[in-house]
Structures are given as C-alpha cells and as structure tokens.
Amino acid sequence: MHMENHTIGADTIARTIILVLALVNQILAIAGHAVIPFTDNDIYQLVSVCWTAVAALVAWWKNNSFTCLACEADAWRKKQQEQKQTITDKKE
C-alpha cells in the first residue's frame, strides 16, 4: 500500500481545538464548575498565532541560502549526496 504525504490544515486544527474546548466547557457546566471564558474567535486566533509561530520556526530552522556562496555550497552538497546515493545503489 502506498501512503501519500497528507497535511492537516490550520482550519482543521482550529475546529478540533474548538470542539474539544466546547466539550470540556459542557462537562464543566454539567459538573457545576465555572465555564471557560473564551469565544470561538479567541481560540481560532490563538491557533493561528501558534501556526504562524511554528511556520516561522520551521522557516528559520531550514537551510535558507541567500548568498551566491551559500547557493553554491547547497549545489555542492546536493551533488555529493547524489554521488553517495549512486554508489549505494550500485552496491545493492
């Protein structure tokens, strides 16, 4: 079976978090405790901020080559990796 790479969208994550909070809120209300004082929009904004922060960290962590020298180094590294893969393939 071939599995494809699937990503979960920010809107799906936001709706899931809102659903979980709604359920927790309902359980708290039934148990007679104070309910969570957040609106759906507050939660959506929080998830959006978290999603943006994660995207920023990933972009920062990844190799982002801006100079010509860095681009040349990336090309050299890619060539080295391809040569290594070719040698590995020949051994098999």
Short mmCIF file of C-alpha atoms in Angstrom, two decimals:
data_model
loop_
_atom_site.label_atom_id
_atom_site.label_comp_id
_atom_site.label_asym_id
_atom_site.label_seq_id
_atom_site.Cartn_x
_atom_site.Cartn_y
_atom_site.Cartn_z
CA MET A 1 0.00 0.00 0.00
CA HIS A 2 1.40 3.38 -1.00
CA MET A 3 0.93 6.12 1.59
CA GLU A 4 0.98 9.71 0.40
CA ASN A 5 2.09 12.65 2.48
CA HIS A 6 -1.00 14.37 3.82
CA THR A 7 -1.01 17.57 5.82
CA ILE A 8 -3.60 18.76 8.26
CA GLY A 9 -4.77 22.32 7.62
CA ALA A 10 -4.83 25.06 10.23
CA ASP A 11 -8.60 25.30 9.91
CA THR A 12 -8.99 21.62 10.78
CA ILE A 13 -6.77 22.00 13.82
CA ALA A 14 -8.66 25.12 14.92
CA ARG A 15 -12.04 23.41 14.58
CA THR A 16 -10.78 20.37 16.51
CA ILE A 17 -9.46 22.53 19.35
CA ILE A 18 -12.73 24.45 19.45
CA LEU A 19 -14.66 21.18 19.61
CA VAL A 20 -12.52 19.86 22.47
CA LEU A 21 -12.89 23.13 24.38
CA ALA A 22 -16.66 23.08 23.81
CA LEU A 23 -16.84 19.54 25.19
CA VAL A 24 -14.71 20.44 28.22
CA ASN A 25 -16.84 23.55 28.72
CA GLN A 26 -20.02 21.44 28.61
CA ILE A 27 -18.62 18.91 31.11
CA LEU A 28 -17.61 21.74 33.46
CA ALA A 29 -21.09 23.29 33.18
CA ILE A 30 -22.76 19.94 33.94
CA ALA A 31 -20.45 19.42 36.93
CA GLY A 32 -21.34 22.89 38.26
CA HIS A 33 -17.90 24.44 37.74
CA ALA A 34 -17.10 27.75 36.05
CA VAL A 35 -17.07 27.53 32.30
CA ILE A 36 -14.13 28.51 30.11
CA PRO A 37 -14.43 32.25 29.29
CA PHE A 38 -13.20 32.03 25.67
CA THR A 39 -15.07 32.65 22.46
CA ASP A 40 -14.58 30.57 19.32
CA ASN A 41 -12.85 33.54 17.70
CA ASP A 42 -10.35 33.78 20.60
CA ILE A 43 -9.43 30.13 20.14
CA TYR A 44 -9.15 30.49 16.38
CA GLN A 45 -6.81 33.46 16.81
CA LEU A 46 -4.69 31.52 19.31
CA VAL A 47 -4.38 28.59 16.92
CA SER A 48 -3.49 30.99 14.09
CA VAL A 49 -0.75 32.59 16.19
CA CYS A 50 0.62 29.16 17.14
CA TRP A 51 0.52 28.03 13.50
CA THR A 52 2.40 31.18 12.44
CA ALA A 53 4.99 30.67 15.18
CA VAL A 54 5.56 27.06 14.09
CA ALA A 55 5.89 28.13 10.45
CA ALA A 56 8.38 30.83 11.47
CA LEU A 57 10.45 28.34 13.47
CA VAL A 58 10.48 25.83 10.62
CA ALA A 59 11.50 28.53 8.13
CA TRP A 60 14.23 29.69 10.49
CA TRP A 61 15.49 26.15 11.14
CA LYS A 62 15.62 25.09 7.50
CA ASN A 63 18.63 25.90 5.37
CA ASN A 64 17.77 29.18 3.67
CA SER A 65 20.56 30.18 1.33
CA PHE A 66 20.55 33.86 0.40
CA THR A 67 24.11 34.47 -0.84
CA CYS A 68 25.71 33.15 -4.03
CA LEU A 69 28.31 31.31 -1.96
CA ALA A 70 25.60 29.60 0.09
CA CYS A 71 23.75 28.56 -3.09
CA GLU A 72 26.97 27.11 -4.50
CA ALA A 73 27.53 25.21 -1.26
CA ASP A 74 23.98 23.81 -1.49
CA ALA A 75 24.62 22.66 -5.06
CA TRP A 76 27.89 21.01 -3.99
CA ARG A 77 26.14 19.25 -1.06
CA LYS A 78 23.36 18.01 -3.34
CA LYS A 79 25.92 16.67 -5.82
CA GLN A 80 27.75 14.87 -3.01
CA GLN A 81 24.50 13.31 -1.77
CA GLU A 82 23.59 12.16 -5.29
CA GLN A 83 27.02 10.59 -5.75
CA LYS A 84 26.69 8.82 -2.42
CA GLN A 85 23.24 7.52 -3.43
CA THR A 86 24.61 6.29 -6.78
CA ILE A 87 27.36 4.35 -5.01
CA THR A 88 24.83 2.87 -2.58
CA ASP A 89 22.53 1.85 -5.46
CA LYS A 90 25.42 0.14 -7.29
CA LYS A 91 26.32 -1.89 -4.19
CA GLU A 92 22.77 -3.23 -3.93
#
